[in-house]
Coordinates of C-alpha atoms and ligand atoms in Angstrom, one line a residue:
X1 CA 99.6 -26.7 -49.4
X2 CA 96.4 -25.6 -48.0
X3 CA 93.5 -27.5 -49.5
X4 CA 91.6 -25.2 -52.0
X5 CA 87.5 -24.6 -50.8
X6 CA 85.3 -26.2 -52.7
X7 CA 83.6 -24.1 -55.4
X8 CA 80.2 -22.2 -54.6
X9 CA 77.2 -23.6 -55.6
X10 CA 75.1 -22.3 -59.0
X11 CA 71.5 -21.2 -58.1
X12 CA 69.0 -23.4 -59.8
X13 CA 67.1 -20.8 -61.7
X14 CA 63.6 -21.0 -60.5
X15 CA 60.4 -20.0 -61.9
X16 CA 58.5 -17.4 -60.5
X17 CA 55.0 -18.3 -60.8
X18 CA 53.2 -20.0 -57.7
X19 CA 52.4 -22.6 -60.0
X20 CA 52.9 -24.0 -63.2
X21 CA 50.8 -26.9 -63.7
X22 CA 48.7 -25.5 -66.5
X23 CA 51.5 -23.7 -68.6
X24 CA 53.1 -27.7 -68.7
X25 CA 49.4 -28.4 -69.5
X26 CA 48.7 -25.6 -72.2
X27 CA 52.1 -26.9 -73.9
X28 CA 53.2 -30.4 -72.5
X29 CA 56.3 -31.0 -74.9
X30 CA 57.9 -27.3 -75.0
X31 CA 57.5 -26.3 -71.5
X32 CA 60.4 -27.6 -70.2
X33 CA 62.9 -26.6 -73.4
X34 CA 61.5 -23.2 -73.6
X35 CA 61.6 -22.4 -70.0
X36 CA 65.7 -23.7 -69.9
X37 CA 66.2 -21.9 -73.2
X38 CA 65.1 -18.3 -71.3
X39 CA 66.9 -19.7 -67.9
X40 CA 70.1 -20.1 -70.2
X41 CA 70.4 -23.4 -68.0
X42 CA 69.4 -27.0 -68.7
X43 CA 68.1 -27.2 -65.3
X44 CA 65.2 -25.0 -63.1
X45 CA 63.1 -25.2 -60.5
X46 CA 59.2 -24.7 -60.8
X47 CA 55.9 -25.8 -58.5
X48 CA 53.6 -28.7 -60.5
X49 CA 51.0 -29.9 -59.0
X50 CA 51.7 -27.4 -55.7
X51 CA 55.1 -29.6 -55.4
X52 CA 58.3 -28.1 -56.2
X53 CA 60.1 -29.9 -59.2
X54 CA 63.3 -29.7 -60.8
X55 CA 63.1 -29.9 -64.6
X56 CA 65.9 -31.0 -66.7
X57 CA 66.5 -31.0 -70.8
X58 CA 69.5 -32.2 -73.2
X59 CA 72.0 -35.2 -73.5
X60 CA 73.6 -34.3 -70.5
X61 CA 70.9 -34.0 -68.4
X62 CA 69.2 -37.2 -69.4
X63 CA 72.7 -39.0 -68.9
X64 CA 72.4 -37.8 -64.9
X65 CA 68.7 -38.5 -65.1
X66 CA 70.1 -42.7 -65.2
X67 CA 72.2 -42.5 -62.7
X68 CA 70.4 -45.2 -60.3
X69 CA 72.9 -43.7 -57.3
X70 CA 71.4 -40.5 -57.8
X71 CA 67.9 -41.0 -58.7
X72 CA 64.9 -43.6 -58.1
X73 CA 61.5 -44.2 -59.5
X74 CA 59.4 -45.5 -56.2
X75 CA 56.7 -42.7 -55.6
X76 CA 58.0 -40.5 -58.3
X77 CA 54.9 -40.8 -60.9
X78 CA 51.8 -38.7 -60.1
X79 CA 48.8 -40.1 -58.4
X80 CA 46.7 -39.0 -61.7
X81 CA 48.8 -41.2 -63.9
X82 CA 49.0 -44.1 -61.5
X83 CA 45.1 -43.9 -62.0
X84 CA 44.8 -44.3 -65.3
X85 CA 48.3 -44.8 -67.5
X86 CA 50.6 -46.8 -65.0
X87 CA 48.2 -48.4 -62.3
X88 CA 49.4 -49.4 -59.0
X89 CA 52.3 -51.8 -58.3
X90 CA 54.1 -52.2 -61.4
X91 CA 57.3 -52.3 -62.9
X92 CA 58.3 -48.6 -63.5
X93 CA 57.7 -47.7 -59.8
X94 CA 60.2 -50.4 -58.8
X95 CA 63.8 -49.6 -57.9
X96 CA 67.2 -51.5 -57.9
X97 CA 67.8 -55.4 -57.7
X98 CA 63.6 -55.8 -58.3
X99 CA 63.7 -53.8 -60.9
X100 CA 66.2 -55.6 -62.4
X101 CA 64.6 -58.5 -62.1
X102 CA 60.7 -57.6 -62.8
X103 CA 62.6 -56.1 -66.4
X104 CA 63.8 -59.3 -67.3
X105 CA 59.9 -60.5 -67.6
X106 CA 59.2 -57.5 -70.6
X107 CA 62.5 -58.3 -72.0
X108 CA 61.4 -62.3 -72.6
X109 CA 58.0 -61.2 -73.6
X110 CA 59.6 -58.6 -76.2
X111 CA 62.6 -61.2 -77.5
X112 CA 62.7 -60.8 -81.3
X113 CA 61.1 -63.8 -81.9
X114 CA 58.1 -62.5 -79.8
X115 CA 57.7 -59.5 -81.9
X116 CA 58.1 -61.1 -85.2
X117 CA 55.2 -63.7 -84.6
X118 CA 53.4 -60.3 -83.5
X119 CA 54.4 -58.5 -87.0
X120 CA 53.1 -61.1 -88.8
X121 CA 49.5 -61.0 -86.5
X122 CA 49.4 -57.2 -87.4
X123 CA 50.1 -57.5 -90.9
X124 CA 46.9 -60.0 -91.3
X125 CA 44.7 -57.8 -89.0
X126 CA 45.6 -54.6 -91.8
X127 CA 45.0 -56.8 -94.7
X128 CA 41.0 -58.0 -93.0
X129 CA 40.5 -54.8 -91.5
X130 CA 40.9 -53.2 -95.5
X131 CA 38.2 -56.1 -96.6
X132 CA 35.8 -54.5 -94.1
X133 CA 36.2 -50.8 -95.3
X134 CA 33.6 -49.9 -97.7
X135 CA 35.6 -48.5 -100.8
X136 CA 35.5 -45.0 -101.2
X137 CA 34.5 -44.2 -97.4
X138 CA 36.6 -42.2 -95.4
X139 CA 38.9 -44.1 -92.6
X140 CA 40.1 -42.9 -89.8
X141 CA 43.4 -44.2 -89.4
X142 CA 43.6 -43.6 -85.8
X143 CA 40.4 -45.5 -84.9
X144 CA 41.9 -48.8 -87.6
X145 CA 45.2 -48.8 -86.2
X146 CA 43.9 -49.0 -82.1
X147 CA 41.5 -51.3 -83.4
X148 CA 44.0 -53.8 -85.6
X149 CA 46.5 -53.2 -82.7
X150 CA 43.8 -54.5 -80.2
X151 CA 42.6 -57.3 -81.8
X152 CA 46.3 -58.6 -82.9
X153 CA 48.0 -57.6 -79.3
X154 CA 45.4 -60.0 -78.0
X155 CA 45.3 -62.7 -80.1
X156 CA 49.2 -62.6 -79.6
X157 CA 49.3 -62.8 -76.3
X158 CA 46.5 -65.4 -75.7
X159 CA 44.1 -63.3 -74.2
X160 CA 40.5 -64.2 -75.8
X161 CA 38.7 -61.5 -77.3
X162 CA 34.9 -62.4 -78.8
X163 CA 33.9 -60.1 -81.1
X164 CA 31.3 -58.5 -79.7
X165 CA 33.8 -57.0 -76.5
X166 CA 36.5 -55.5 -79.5
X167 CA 35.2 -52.2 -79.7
X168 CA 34.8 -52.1 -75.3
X169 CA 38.7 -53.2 -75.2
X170 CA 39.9 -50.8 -77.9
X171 CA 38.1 -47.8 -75.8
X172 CA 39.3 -49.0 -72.5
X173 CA 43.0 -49.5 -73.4
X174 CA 43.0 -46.5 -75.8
X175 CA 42.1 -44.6 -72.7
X176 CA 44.6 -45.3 -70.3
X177 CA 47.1 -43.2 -72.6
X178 CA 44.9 -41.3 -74.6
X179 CA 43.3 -39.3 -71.4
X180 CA 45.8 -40.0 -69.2
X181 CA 47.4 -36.9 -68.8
X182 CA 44.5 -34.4 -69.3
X183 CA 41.6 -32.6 -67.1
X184 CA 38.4 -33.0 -67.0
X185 CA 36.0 -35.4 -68.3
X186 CA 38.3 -37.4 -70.2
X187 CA 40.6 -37.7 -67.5
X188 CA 37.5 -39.4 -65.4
X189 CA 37.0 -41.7 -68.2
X190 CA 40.4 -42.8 -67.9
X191 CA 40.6 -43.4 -64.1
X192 CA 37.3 -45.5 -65.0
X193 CA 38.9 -47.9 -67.9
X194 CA 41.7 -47.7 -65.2
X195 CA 39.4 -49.7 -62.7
X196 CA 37.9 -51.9 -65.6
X197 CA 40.9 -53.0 -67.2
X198 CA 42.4 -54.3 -63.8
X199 CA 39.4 -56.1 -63.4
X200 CA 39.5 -58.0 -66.3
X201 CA 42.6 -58.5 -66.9
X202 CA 42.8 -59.8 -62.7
X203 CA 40.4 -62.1 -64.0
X204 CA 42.4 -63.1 -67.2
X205 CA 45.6 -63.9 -64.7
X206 CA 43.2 -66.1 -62.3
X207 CA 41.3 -68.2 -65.0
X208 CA 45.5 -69.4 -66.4
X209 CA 46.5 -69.7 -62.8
X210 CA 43.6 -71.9 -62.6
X211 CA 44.4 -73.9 -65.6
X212 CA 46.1 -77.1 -64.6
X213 CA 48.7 -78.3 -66.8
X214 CA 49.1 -74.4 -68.6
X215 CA 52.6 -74.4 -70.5
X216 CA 53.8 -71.1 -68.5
X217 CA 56.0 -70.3 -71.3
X218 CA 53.1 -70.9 -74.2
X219 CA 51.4 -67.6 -74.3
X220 CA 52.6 -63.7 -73.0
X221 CA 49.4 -63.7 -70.9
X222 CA 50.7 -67.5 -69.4
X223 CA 54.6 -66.2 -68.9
X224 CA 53.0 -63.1 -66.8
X225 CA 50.2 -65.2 -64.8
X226 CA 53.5 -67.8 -63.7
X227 CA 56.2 -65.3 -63.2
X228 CA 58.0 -65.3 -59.9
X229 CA 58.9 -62.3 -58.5
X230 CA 62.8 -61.4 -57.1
X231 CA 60.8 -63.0 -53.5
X232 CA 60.7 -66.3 -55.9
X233 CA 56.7 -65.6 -55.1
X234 CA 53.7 -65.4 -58.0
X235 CA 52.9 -61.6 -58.1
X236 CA 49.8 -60.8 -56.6
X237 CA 46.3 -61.2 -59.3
X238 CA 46.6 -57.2 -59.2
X239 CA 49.8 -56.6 -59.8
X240 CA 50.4 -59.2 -62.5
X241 CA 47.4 -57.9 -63.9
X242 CA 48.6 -54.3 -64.1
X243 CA 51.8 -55.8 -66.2
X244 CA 49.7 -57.5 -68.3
X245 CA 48.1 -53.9 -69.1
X246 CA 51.5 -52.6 -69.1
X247 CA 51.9 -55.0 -72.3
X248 CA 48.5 -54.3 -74.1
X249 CA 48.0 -50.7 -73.4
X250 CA 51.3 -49.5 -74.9
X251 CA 51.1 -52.2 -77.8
X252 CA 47.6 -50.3 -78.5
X253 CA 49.3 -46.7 -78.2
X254 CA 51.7 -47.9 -81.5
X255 CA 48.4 -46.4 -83.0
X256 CA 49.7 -43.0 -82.5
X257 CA 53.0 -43.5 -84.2
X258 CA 51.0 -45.4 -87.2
X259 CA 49.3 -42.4 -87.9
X260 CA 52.3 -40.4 -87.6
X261 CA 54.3 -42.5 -90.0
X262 CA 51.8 -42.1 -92.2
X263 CA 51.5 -38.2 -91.7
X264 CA 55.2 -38.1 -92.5
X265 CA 54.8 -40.5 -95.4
X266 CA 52.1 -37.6 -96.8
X267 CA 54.2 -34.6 -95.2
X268 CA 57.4 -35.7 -97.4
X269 CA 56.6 -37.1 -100.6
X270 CA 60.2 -36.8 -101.5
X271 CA 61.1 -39.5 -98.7
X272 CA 58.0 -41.7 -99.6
X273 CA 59.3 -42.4 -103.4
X274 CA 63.1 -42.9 -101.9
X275 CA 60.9 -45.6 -99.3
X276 CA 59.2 -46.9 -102.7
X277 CA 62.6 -46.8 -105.0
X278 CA 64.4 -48.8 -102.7
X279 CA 66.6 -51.8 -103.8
X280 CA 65.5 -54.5 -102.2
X281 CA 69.4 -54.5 -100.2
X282 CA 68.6 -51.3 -98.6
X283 CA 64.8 -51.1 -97.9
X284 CA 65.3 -52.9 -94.8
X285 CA 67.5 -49.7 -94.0
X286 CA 65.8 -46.9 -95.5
X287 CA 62.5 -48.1 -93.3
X288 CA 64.3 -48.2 -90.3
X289 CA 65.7 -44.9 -90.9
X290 CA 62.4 -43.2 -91.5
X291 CA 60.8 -45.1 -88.5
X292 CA 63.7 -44.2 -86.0
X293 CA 62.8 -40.3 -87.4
X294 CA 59.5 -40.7 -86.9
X295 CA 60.4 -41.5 -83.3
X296 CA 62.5 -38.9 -82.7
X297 CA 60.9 -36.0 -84.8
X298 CA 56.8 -36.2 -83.6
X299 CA 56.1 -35.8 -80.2
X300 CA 54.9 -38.8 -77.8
X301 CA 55.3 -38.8 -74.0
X302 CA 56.6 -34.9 -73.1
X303 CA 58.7 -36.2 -70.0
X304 CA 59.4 -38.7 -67.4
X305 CA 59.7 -38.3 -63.7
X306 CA 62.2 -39.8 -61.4
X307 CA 63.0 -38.2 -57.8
X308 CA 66.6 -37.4 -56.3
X309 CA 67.6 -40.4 -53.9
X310 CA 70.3 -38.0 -52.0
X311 CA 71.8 -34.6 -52.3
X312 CA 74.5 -34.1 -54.7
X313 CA 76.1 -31.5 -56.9
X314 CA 75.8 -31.5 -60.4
X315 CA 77.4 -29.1 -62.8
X316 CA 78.2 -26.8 -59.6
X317 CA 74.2 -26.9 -58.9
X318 CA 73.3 -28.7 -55.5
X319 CA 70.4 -31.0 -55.9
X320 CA 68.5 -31.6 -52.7
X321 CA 67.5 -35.4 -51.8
X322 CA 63.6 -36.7 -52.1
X323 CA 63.4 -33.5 -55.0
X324 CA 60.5 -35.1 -57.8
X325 CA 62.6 -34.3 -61.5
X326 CA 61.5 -34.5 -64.9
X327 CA 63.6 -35.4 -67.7
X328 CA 62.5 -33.6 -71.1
X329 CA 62.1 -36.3 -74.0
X330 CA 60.7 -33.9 -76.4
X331 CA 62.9 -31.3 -76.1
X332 CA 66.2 -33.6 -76.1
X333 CA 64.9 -35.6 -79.1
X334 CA 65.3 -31.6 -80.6
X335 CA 68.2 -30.2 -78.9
X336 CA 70.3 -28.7 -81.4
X337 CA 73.5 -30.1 -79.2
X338 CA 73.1 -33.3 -80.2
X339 CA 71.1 -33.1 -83.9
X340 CA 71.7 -30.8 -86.6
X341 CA 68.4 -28.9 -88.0
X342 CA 66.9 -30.6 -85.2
X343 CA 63.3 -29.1 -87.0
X344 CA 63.6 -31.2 -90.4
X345 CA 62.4 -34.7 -90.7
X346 CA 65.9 -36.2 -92.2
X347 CA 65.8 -40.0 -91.8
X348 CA 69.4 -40.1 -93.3
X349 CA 70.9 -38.7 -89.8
X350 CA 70.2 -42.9 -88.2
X351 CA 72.3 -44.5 -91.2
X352 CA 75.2 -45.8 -90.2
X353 CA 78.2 -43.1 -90.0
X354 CA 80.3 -43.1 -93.6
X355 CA 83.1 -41.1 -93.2
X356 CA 84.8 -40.8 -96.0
X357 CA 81.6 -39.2 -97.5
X358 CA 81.1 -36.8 -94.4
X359 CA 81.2 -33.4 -95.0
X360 CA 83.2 -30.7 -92.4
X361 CA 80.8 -29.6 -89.9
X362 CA 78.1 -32.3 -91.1
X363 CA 76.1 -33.8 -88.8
X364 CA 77.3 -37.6 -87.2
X365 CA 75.6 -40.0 -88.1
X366 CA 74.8 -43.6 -87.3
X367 CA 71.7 -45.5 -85.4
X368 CA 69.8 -45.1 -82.2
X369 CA 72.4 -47.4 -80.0
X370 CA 74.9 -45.0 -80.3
X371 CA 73.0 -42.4 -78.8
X372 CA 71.7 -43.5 -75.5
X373 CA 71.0 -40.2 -74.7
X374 CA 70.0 -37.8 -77.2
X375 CA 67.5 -40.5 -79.0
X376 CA 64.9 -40.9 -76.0
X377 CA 61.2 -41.1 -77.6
X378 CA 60.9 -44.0 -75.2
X379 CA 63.5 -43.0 -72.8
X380 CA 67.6 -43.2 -72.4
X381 CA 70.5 -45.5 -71.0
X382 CA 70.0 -49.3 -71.6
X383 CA 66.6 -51.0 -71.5
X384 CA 67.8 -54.1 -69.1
X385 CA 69.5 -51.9 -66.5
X386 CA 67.8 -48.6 -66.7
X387 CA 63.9 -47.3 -66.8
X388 CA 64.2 -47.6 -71.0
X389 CA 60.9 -48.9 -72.7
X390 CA 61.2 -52.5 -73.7
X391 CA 58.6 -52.3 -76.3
X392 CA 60.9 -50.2 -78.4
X393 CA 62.2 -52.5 -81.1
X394 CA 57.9 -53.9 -80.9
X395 CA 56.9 -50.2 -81.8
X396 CA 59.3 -50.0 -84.4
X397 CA 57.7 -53.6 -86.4
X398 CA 54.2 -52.3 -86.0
X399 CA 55.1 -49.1 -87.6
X400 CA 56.9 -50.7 -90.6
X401 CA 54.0 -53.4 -91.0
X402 CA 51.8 -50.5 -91.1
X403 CA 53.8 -48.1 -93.4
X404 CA 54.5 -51.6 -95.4
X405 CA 50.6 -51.8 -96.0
X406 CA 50.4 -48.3 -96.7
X407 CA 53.3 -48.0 -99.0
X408 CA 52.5 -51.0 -101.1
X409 CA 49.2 -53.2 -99.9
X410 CA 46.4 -50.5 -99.6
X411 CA 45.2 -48.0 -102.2
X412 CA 44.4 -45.1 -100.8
X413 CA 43.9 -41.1 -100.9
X414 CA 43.9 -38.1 -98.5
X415 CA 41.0 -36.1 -98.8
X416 CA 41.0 -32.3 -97.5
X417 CA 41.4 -32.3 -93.6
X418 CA 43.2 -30.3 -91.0
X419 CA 47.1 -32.3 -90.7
X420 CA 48.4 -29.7 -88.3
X421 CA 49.7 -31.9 -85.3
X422 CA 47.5 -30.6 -81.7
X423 CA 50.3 -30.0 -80.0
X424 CA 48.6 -29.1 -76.4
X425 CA 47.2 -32.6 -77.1
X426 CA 48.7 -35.8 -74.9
X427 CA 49.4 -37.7 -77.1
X428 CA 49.8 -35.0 -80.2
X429 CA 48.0 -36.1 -83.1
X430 CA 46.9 -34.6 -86.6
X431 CA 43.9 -32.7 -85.6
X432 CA 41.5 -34.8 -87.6
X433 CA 43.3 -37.8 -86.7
X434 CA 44.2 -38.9 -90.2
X435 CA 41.7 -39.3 -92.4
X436 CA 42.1 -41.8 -95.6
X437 CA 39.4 -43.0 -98.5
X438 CA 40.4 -46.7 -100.0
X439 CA 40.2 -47.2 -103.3
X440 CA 37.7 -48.8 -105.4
X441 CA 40.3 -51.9 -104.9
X442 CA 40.9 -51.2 -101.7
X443 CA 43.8 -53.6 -101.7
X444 CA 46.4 -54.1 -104.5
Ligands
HEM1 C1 53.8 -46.5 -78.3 C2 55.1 -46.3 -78.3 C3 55.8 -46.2 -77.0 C4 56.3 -45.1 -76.4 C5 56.3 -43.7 -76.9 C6 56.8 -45.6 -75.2 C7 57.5 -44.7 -74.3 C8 58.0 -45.1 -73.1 C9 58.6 -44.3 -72.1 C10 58.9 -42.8 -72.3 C11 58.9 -45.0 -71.0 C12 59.5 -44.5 -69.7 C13 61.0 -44.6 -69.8 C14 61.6 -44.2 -68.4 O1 60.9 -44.1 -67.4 O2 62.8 -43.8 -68.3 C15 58.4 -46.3 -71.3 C16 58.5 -47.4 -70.4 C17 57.9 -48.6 -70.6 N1 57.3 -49.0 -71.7 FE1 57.1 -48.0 -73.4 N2 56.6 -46.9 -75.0 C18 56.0 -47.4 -76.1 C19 55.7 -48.6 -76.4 C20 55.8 -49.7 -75.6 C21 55.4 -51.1 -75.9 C22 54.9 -51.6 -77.2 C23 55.6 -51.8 -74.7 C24 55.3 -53.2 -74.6 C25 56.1 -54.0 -74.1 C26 56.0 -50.9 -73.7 C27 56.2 -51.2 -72.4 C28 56.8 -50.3 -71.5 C29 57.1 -50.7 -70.1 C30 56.8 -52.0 -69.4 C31 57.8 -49.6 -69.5 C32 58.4 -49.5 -68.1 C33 59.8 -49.8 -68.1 C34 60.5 -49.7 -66.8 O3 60.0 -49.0 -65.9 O4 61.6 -50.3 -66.6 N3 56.1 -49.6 -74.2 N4 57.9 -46.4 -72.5

């Protein structure tokens, strides 16, 4: 028999424009869909940033995207958001066995137990932040959920806060991700919380290191000052400092998802009175549900980047090696492969799957762990192995303390505002960010 040649390659479809940097800007979580939608191909080629980049969208394509043979993270991120969102040296620019090991450190610090003590430090901070609102003045729910976030992340993790720096630290961490990924003035104002932050949190690790006789376990800010990296060496002040950041600015960002849950909660009245009608058996449930749609229905990051370790072929196209790729969150959380009416908030689609009451041609249901890559608000694959975010099951209690406080703690209206989400905004928020008045009792 002769031995049959091997198939041609595909072209990558490629985008003809010089450039694309500022279409990705002018719409940062469609780009990528709507491009492969009028390619007909879940993968193309375009130039960002003057550097050609291959972009990928769908189940499929994020199940390649964590292949570790195929693909690594070291020098795949963009100098802009090493500036400001990731800083310099930590963990999601590491690749292989110190990977590995670096993740282990934000899986202790999120452990279940971690993140309940944490619920419960959130759940206070709503209930004193309400007995400092003025009843009947409006609230901005952004603004109250950075700043309870802030003030309970800290206290949490056993970094001091007086008082008088809580509105400083709010602005700084809200920056790193809230001006991140823009031009322009903000964007400076990011790179300079960028150089702030490190700088105090540097000091933060050297004042425990300092400390004789510290548990190392007692506090997050203790376990990250005494870690030992894969070398069995304490991480340099500026690294450990930059994972220290890596656990307060994202805890912070949960603000965006509060005032999401609670744009949803206003959006769908219909699911807020199923959330308040609850038996007590299956509110645990029906919250997670809604929080998991939340999740997977608003926007958050747009994408994440990786680059190609070696060639390969992949559905008959050829990937060059050392290519920078970017996987499309937004557009797989959406793609109509993997969700039915991917467009309509449905928290019913994360119960778990019941059969015999399925419908032909209804859509399978059942939670996020049985979707490792379709469900990817905070990425795919397996948090201890892959890139995943740790903080995902953290994200998910601070959004059910704060619709918990919405739904049956504070008393609150909506007065007129704009609620259409910005979507050319990273992150996308409600254009007024949420507005609320307290009533006269403020709490129930
Ligand atoms: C606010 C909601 C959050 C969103 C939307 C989010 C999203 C993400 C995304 C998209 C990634 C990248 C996944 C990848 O590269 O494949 C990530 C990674 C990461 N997240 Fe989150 N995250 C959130 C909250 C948190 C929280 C609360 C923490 C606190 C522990 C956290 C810590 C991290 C860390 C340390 C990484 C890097 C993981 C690695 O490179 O292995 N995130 N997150």
């Amino acid at each position: 028999m002769t031995p049959t040649a091997a198939a041609a390659p595909r072209p990558i479809p490629r985008d003809p424009q010089a450039d694309s940097s500022l279409a990705l800007l002018a719409d940062p979580y469609r780009f990528i869909s709507s491009r492969c939608r009028e390619h007909g191909s879940d993968v193309f080629e375009t130039r960002l940033l003057l550097r050609p980049t291959l972009c990928l969208t769908g189940p499929e394509a994020a199940r390649l995207f964590y292949d570790d043979e195929r693909f690594a993270r070291a020098g795949a991120a963009p100098e802009a958001l090493r500036a400001t969102l990731f800083g310099e040296g930590g963990v999601q620019g590491l690749d292989g066995e110190r990977h590995r090991h670096r993740k282990a450190l934000f899986l202790r610090l999120t452990a279940p137990e971690a993140v309940d003590a944490l619920a419960r430090t959130v759940r206070q901070a709503w209930r004193q932040a309400a007995t400092r609102w003025p009843a009947g003045e409006p609230v901005t729910l952004y603004d109250a959920a950075r700043e309870v976030f802030t003030r309970a992340v800290c206290s949490w993790a056993g970094v001091p806060l007086p008082e008088a720096e809580v509105r400083l630290r709010t602005r700084q961490l809200s920056l790193l991700f809230d001006g991140a990924g823009v031009l322009g003035l903000q964007h400076l104002r990011a790179r300079r919380a960028r150089r702030a932050t490190d700088g105090w949190a540097q000091d933060l690790i050297t004042a425990v290191r300092g400390q004789a006789g510290t548990a190392p376990q007692a506090t997050a800010l203790a376990l990250i000052a005494h870690h030992r990296d894969a070398d069995g060496e304490l991480l340099p002040a500026a690294v450990a400092s930059v994972e220290l950041l890596n656990l307060l600015r994202p805890t912070v960002a949960v603000a965006v998802y509060a005032v999401l849950a609670a744009h949803a909660l206003h959006q769908h009245p219909g699911q807020r009175e199923a959330l308040l009608a609850a038996s007590p058996e299956d509110a645990p449930m029906a919250l997670a549900c809604f929080v998991h749609e939340v999740r997977r229905y608003y926007p958050f990051f747009p994408a994440v980047a990786a680059r190609t370790r070696r060639a390969f072929r992949w559905n008959g196209y050829d990937f060059p090696a050392g290519r920078r790729v970017l996987l499309d969150l937004y557009g797989t959380n959406h793609d109509a492969r993997a969700w039915q009416t991917p467009g309509a908030f449905r928290p019913e689609r994360f119960r778990p799957e019941r059969r015999a009451v399925e419908r032909p041609g209804s859509e399978r249901t059942g939670p996020p762990e049985q979707r490792p890559f379709s469900f990817v608000p905070q990425g795919g694959g397996e948090p201890a192995r892959h890139h995943r975010c740790p903080g995902e099951g953290l994200a998910e209690q601070l959004m059910k303390q704060t619709l918990q406080f919405l739904l049956h703690e504070l008393h609150y209206s909506l007065p007129p505002q704009d609620l259409s989400i910005d979507m050319s905004r990273l992150p996308a928020l409600p254009r007024d960010r949420l507005v609320l008045v307290p009533q006269a009792a403020v709490l129930r």
